[in-house]
mmCIF file of C-alpha atoms in Angstrom:
data_model
loop_
_atom_site.group_PDB
_atom_site.id
_atom_site.type_symbol
_atom_site.label_atom_id
_atom_site.label_comp_id
_atom_site.label_asym_id
_atom_site.label_seq_id
_atom_site.Cartn_x
_atom_site.Cartn_y
_atom_site.Cartn_z
ATOM 1 C CA MET A 157 -21.013 -12.552 9.920
ATOM 2 C CA ALA A 158 -23.064 -12.562 6.710
ATOM 3 C CA ARG A 159 -24.711 -15.831 7.697
ATOM 4 C CA LYS A 160 -28.471 -15.479 7.838
ATOM 5 C CA PRO A 161 -29.914 -16.262 11.247
ATOM 6 C CA PRO A 162 -32.188 -19.305 11.274
ATOM 7 C CA ILE A 163 -35.089 -17.259 12.593
ATOM 8 C CA THR A 164 -37.736 -16.160 10.164
ATOM 9 C CA ASN A 165 -40.505 -13.595 10.806
ATOM 10 C CA CYS A 166 -43.633 -12.104 9.390
ATOM 11 C CA VAL A 167 -43.017 -8.554 10.514
ATOM 12 C CA ARG A 168 -43.613 -7.066 7.077
ATOM 13 C CA GLU A 169 -46.980 -8.880 6.723
ATOM 14 C CA LEU A 170 -48.050 -7.734 10.246
ATOM 15 C CA ARG A 171 -46.958 -4.188 9.469
ATOM 16 C CA GLU A 172 -49.006 -4.136 6.271
ATOM 17 C CA GLN A 173 -52.020 -5.568 8.059
ATOM 18 C CA HIS A 174 -51.846 -2.800 10.663
ATOM 19 C CA GLY A 175 -52.740 0.133 8.486
ATOM 20 C CA ALA A 176 -49.684 -0.086 6.293
ATOM 21 C CA MET A 177 -47.452 1.067 9.094
ATOM 22 C CA THR A 178 -44.135 2.280 7.710
ATOM 23 C CA GLN A 179 -40.801 0.823 8.688
ATOM 24 C CA ALA A 180 -39.837 4.140 10.266
ATOM 25 C CA GLU A 181 -43.008 4.153 12.387
ATOM 26 C CA LEU A 182 -42.391 0.578 13.548
ATOM 27 C CA GLY A 183 -38.787 1.528 14.286
ATOM 28 C CA ASP A 184 -39.914 4.529 16.356
ATOM 29 C CA ALA A 185 -42.478 2.441 18.181
ATOM 30 C CA ILE A 186 -39.985 -0.239 19.303
ATOM 31 C CA GLY A 187 -36.898 1.926 19.680
ATOM 32 C CA VAL A 188 -34.743 0.886 16.725
ATOM 33 C CA THR A 189 -33.737 2.576 13.494
ATOM 34 C CA ARG A 190 -35.558 2.064 10.155
ATOM 35 C CA GLN A 191 -32.471 0.232 8.874
ATOM 36 C CA THR A 192 -32.736 -2.256 11.722
ATOM 37 C CA VAL A 193 -36.406 -2.871 10.838
ATOM 38 C CA ILE A 194 -35.367 -3.506 7.188
ATOM 39 C CA ALA A 195 -32.664 -5.925 8.399
ATOM 40 C CA ILE A 196 -35.190 -7.742 10.618
ATOM 41 C CA GLU A 197 -37.718 -8.016 7.771
ATOM 42 C CA GLN A 198 -35.073 -9.356 5.384
ATOM 43 C CA ASN A 199 -33.973 -11.931 7.974
ATOM 44 C CA ARG A 200 -30.498 -10.442 8.073
ATOM 45 C CA TYR A 201 -30.725 -9.575 11.785
ATOM 46 C CA SER A 202 -32.361 -11.319 14.709
ATOM 47 C CA PRO A 203 -33.657 -8.719 17.138
ATOM 48 C CA SER A 204 -33.014 -8.904 20.881
ATOM 49 C CA LEU A 205 -35.624 -10.696 22.974
ATOM 50 C CA GLU A 206 -36.763 -7.275 24.245
ATOM 51 C CA SER A 207 -37.330 -5.907 20.756
ATOM 52 C CA ALA A 208 -39.052 -9.117 19.661
ATOM 53 C CA PHE A 209 -41.500 -8.806 22.576
ATOM 54 C CA ARG A 210 -42.028 -5.115 21.734
ATOM 55 C CA ILE A 211 -42.905 -6.070 18.117
ATOM 56 C CA ALA A 212 -45.302 -8.802 19.205
ATOM 57 C CA ARG A 213 -46.969 -6.620 21.817
ATOM 58 C CA LEU A 214 -47.322 -3.781 19.315
ATOM 59 C CA PHE A 215 -49.207 -6.020 16.905
ATOM 60 C CA GLY A 216 -51.146 -7.723 19.702
ATOM 61 C CA VAL A 217 -49.944 -11.199 18.887
ATOM 62 C CA GLY A 218 -47.718 -13.810 20.560
ATOM 63 C CA LEU A 219 -44.014 -14.023 20.048
ATOM 64 C CA GLU A 220 -44.331 -17.269 18.031
ATOM 65 C CA ASP A 221 -46.869 -15.672 15.776
ATOM 66 C CA VAL A 222 -44.149 -13.244 14.649
ATOM 67 C CA PHE A 223 -41.014 -15.282 14.841
ATOM 68 C CA SER A 224 -40.324 -18.902 13.980
ATOM 69 C CA TRP A 225 -37.397 -21.203 13.651
ATOM 70 C CA GLY A 226 -36.659 -21.308 9.967
ATOM 71 C CA GLU A 227 -35.048 -24.731 9.541
ATOM 72 C CA MET B 889 -27.356 4.866 3.616
ATOM 73 C CA PRO B 890 -27.730 5.128 7.403
ATOM 74 C CA PHE B 891 -26.254 8.226 8.985
ATOM 75 C CA ARG B 892 -23.686 6.254 11.061
ATOM 76 C CA GLU B 893 -22.519 4.287 8.026
ATOM 77 C CA ARG B 894 -22.029 7.685 6.268
ATOM 78 C CA SER B 895 -20.212 8.843 9.415
ATOM 79 C CA ALA B 896 -17.909 5.789 9.194
ATOM 80 C CA TRP B 897 -17.105 6.659 5.532
ATOM 81 C CA ILE B 898 -16.366 10.267 6.503
ATOM 82 C CA MET B 899 -14.136 9.276 9.422
ATOM 83 C CA SER B 900 -12.241 6.664 7.457
ATOM 84 C CA ALA B 901 -11.676 9.117 4.604
ATOM 85 C CA ALA B 902 -10.662 11.909 7.041
ATOM 86 C CA LEU B 903 -8.238 9.634 8.879
ATOM 87 C CA PHE B 904 -6.800 8.401 5.625
ATOM 88 C CA LEU B 905 -6.267 11.861 4.215
ATOM 89 C CA GLY B 906 -4.959 13.213 7.563
ATOM 90 C CA GLY B 907 -2.529 10.261 7.787
ATOM 91 C CA LEU B 908 -1.479 10.705 4.148
ATOM 92 C CA PHE B 909 -0.820 14.449 4.906
ATOM 93 C CA TYR B 910 1.187 13.669 8.048
ATOM 94 C CA PHE B 911 3.318 10.856 6.734
ATOM 95 C CA ARG B 912 4.004 12.660 3.455
ATOM 96 C CA ALA B 913 5.426 15.545 5.557
ATOM 97 C CA VAL B 914 7.501 13.074 7.628
ATOM 98 C CA LEU B 915 8.805 11.235 4.600
ATOM 99 C CA SER B 916 9.605 14.517 2.815
ATOM 100 C CA ALA B 917 11.573 15.733 5.826
ATOM 101 C CA TRP B 918 13.342 12.375 5.998
ATOM 102 C CA SER B 919 14.381 12.502 2.343
ATOM 103 C CA GLU B 920 15.563 16.102 2.686
ATOM 104 C CA SER B 921 17.738 15.591 5.784
ATOM 105 C CA GLY B 922 18.791 12.063 4.915
ATOM 106 C CA GLU B 923 17.752 10.759 8.342
ATOM 107 C CA LEU B 924 14.553 10.077 10.195
ATOM 108 C CA VAL B 925 13.518 13.411 11.825
ATOM 109 C CA SER B 926 12.295 13.438 15.414
ATOM 110 C CA PRO B 927 8.547 13.802 15.779
ATOM 111 C CA GLY B 928 7.630 17.482 16.149
ATOM 112 C CA ILE B 929 4.474 18.982 17.547
ATOM 113 C CA SER B 930 3.653 21.097 14.444
ATOM 114 C CA PRO B 931 2.975 18.185 11.995
ATOM 115 C CA ILE B 932 0.811 16.581 14.690
ATOM 116 C CA LEU B 933 -1.138 19.838 15.192
ATOM 117 C CA ALA B 934 -1.522 20.134 11.395
ATOM 118 C CA TYR B 935 -2.729 16.495 11.209
ATOM 119 C CA THR B 936 -5.190 17.165 14.007
ATOM 120 C CA GLY B 937 -6.418 20.320 12.288
ATOM 121 C CA VAL B 938 -6.956 18.493 8.929
ATOM 122 C CA LEU B 939 -8.782 15.628 10.699
ATOM 123 C CA VAL B 940 -11.067 17.944 12.748
ATOM 124 C CA VAL B 941 -11.972 20.125 9.767
ATOM 125 C CA LEU B 942 -12.743 17.150 7.474
ATOM 126 C CA ALA B 943 -14.729 15.339 10.212
ATOM 127 C CA VAL B 944 -16.703 18.401 11.273
ATOM 128 C CA VAL B 945 -17.557 19.534 7.718
ATOM 129 C CA GLY B 946 -18.347 15.962 6.634
ATOM 130 C CA HIS B 947 -20.695 15.415 9.608
ATOM 131 C CA ILE B 948 -22.438 18.734 9.139
ATOM 132 C CA VAL B 949 -23.161 17.853 5.539
ATOM 133 C CA ALA B 950 -24.234 14.277 6.402
ATOM 134 C CA ALA B 951 -26.521 15.503 9.247
ATOM 135 C CA ALA B 952 -28.039 18.137 6.959
ATOM 136 C CA LEU B 953 -28.922 15.397 4.426
ATOM 137 C CA ALA B 954 -30.655 13.204 7.061
ATOM 138 C CA PRO B 955 -31.344 15.235 10.232
ATOM 139 C CA LYS B 956 -33.836 12.723 11.764
ATOM 140 C CA ASP B 957 -31.467 9.839 11.236
ATOM 141 C CA ALA B 958 -28.542 11.786 12.690
ATOM 142 C CA ASP B 959 -30.560 12.647 15.769
ATOM 143 C CA ALA B 960 -31.656 9.042 16.443
ATOM 144 C CA PRO B 961 -29.894 7.244 19.344
ATOM 145 C CA VAL B 962 -27.724 4.213 18.604
ATOM 146 C CA ASP B 963 -29.886 1.083 18.630
ATOM 147 C CA GLU B 964 -29.137 -2.567 19.559
ATOM 148 C CA ARG B 965 -27.984 -3.604 16.028
ATOM 149 C CA GLU B 966 -25.639 -0.599 15.740
ATOM 150 C CA ARG B 967 -24.183 -1.355 19.203
ATOM 151 C CA GLN B 968 -23.370 -4.858 17.982
ATOM 152 C CA ILE B 969 -21.773 -3.443 14.837
ATOM 153 C CA PHE B 970 -19.653 -0.997 16.845
ATOM 154 C CA ASN B 971 -18.597 -3.699 19.320
ATOM 155 C CA ARG B 972 -17.656 -6.184 16.648
ATOM 156 C CA ALA B 973 -15.805 -3.604 14.599
ATOM 157 C CA GLY B 974 -13.871 -2.470 17.702
ATOM 158 C CA HIS B 975 -13.077 -6.083 18.545
ATOM 159 C CA TYR B 976 -11.565 -6.898 15.108
ATOM 160 C CA SER B 977 -9.703 -3.607 14.779
ATOM 161 C CA SER B 978 -8.064 -4.155 18.222
ATOM 162 C CA TYR B 979 -6.208 -7.110 16.661
ATOM 163 C CA VAL B 980 -4.872 -4.758 13.960
ATOM 164 C CA ILE B 981 -3.708 -2.291 16.528
ATOM 165 C CA ALA B 982 -2.167 -5.018 18.682
ATOM 166 C CA ALA B 983 -0.350 -6.472 15.642
ATOM 167 C CA GLY B 984 0.983 -3.026 14.718
ATOM 168 C CA ILE B 985 2.195 -2.350 18.254
ATOM 169 C CA VAL B 986 3.924 -5.688 18.481
ATOM 170 C CA MET B 987 5.655 -5.065 15.179
ATOM 171 C CA SER B 988 6.658 -1.587 16.372
ATOM 172 C CA LEU B 989 8.188 -3.056 19.513
ATOM 173 C CA GLY B 990 10.046 -5.558 17.393
ATOM 174 C CA LEU B 991 11.372 -2.778 15.166
ATOM 175 C CA TYR B 992 12.441 -0.855 18.259
ATOM 176 C CA VAL B 993 14.402 -3.878 19.511
ATOM 177 C CA LEU B 994 16.132 -4.119 16.188
ATOM 178 C CA SER B 995 16.723 -0.394 15.590
ATOM 179 C CA SER B 996 16.774 1.163 19.065
ATOM 180 C CA SER B 997 15.185 4.182 17.414
ATOM 181 C CA GLY B 998 12.643 5.959 19.647
ATOM 182 C CA ASP B 999 11.651 8.176 16.669
ATOM 183 C CA LEU B 1000 10.866 5.120 14.534
ATOM 184 C CA LEU B 1001 8.927 3.660 17.471
ATOM 185 C CA PHE B 1002 6.792 6.816 17.667
ATOM 186 C CA TYR B 1003 5.986 6.751 13.961
ATOM 187 C CA THR B 1004 5.147 3.074 13.805
ATOM 188 C CA VAL B 1005 2.933 3.232 16.909
ATOM 189 C CA PHE B 1006 1.191 6.316 15.485
ATOM 190 C CA ALA B 1007 0.704 4.552 12.159
ATOM 191 C CA SER B 1008 -0.629 1.460 13.980
ATOM 192 C CA LEU B 1009 -3.183 3.516 15.833
ATOM 193 C CA LEU B 1010 -4.183 5.295 12.650
ATOM 194 C CA VAL B 1011 -4.524 2.105 10.598
ATOM 195 C CA GLY B 1012 -6.366 0.406 13.441
ATOM 196 C CA GLN B 1013 -8.900 3.261 13.621
ATOM 197 C CA ILE B 1014 -9.424 3.216 9.798
ATOM 198 C CA VAL B 1015 -9.909 -0.534 9.923
ATOM 199 C CA GLU B 1016 -12.491 -0.121 12.692
ATOM 200 C CA TYR B 1017 -14.535 2.242 10.490
ATOM 201 C CA LEU B 1018 -14.135 -0.049 7.499
ATOM 202 C CA PHE B 1019 -15.462 -2.977 9.576
ATOM 203 C CA GLN B 1020 -18.399 -0.837 10.645
ATOM 204 C CA ILE B 1021 -19.207 -0.213 6.982
ATOM 205 C CA LEU B 1022 -18.877 -3.903 6.171
ATOM 206 C CA PHE B 1023 -21.146 -4.940 9.031
ATOM 207 C CA TYR B 1024 -23.666 -2.270 8.176
ATOM 208 C CA ARG B 1025 -23.864 -3.696 4.660
ATOM 209 C CA ALA B 1026 -23.849 -7.354 5.765
ATOM 210 C CA SER B 1027 -25.891 -6.666 8.879
ATOM 211 C CA VAL B 1028 -24.725 -8.579 11.971
#
């Protein structure tokens, strides 16, 4: 349960590049809570495919520009 | 702390205190009469009253502290947390029910069966909230 998923991401960097968007704003934009955004950024939670696409589309990048296999 | 984790703390505390209140009354009546008393409606109503008051007051305070968080719909991660917590707690309830049935076979006491099933449901529900808290902290 506490095992970290092998997927890493650069959501925090993308958020900071996009006008220092807050975690709450990102959460509102993709339909998750701020706590879930925090968990995603800390690699403690892998979002669903739908949320992953929402994040990528929001930042105008491809899915693999946001998420990568961390091993 | 997320609102729903706070809610899980409130509910587990309310269930624990309500259960303590109920089973103290049962044990007290048992020690007074010298035998297990049949389950009555008044202790259950009192238990329900304690539970409802603690849960409602606790949630009003928690929602007042974080109104936006309290108003937000459950998201995908929280759904996973609830599903997993419910899954694990179901084993606790099942184990309690099986033990209750075993006790009934040995004792043939319907009153004891009622109390042990009631306790199993109570403990199972508390465990579900504790698992929610654990998964909120560890993520999923």
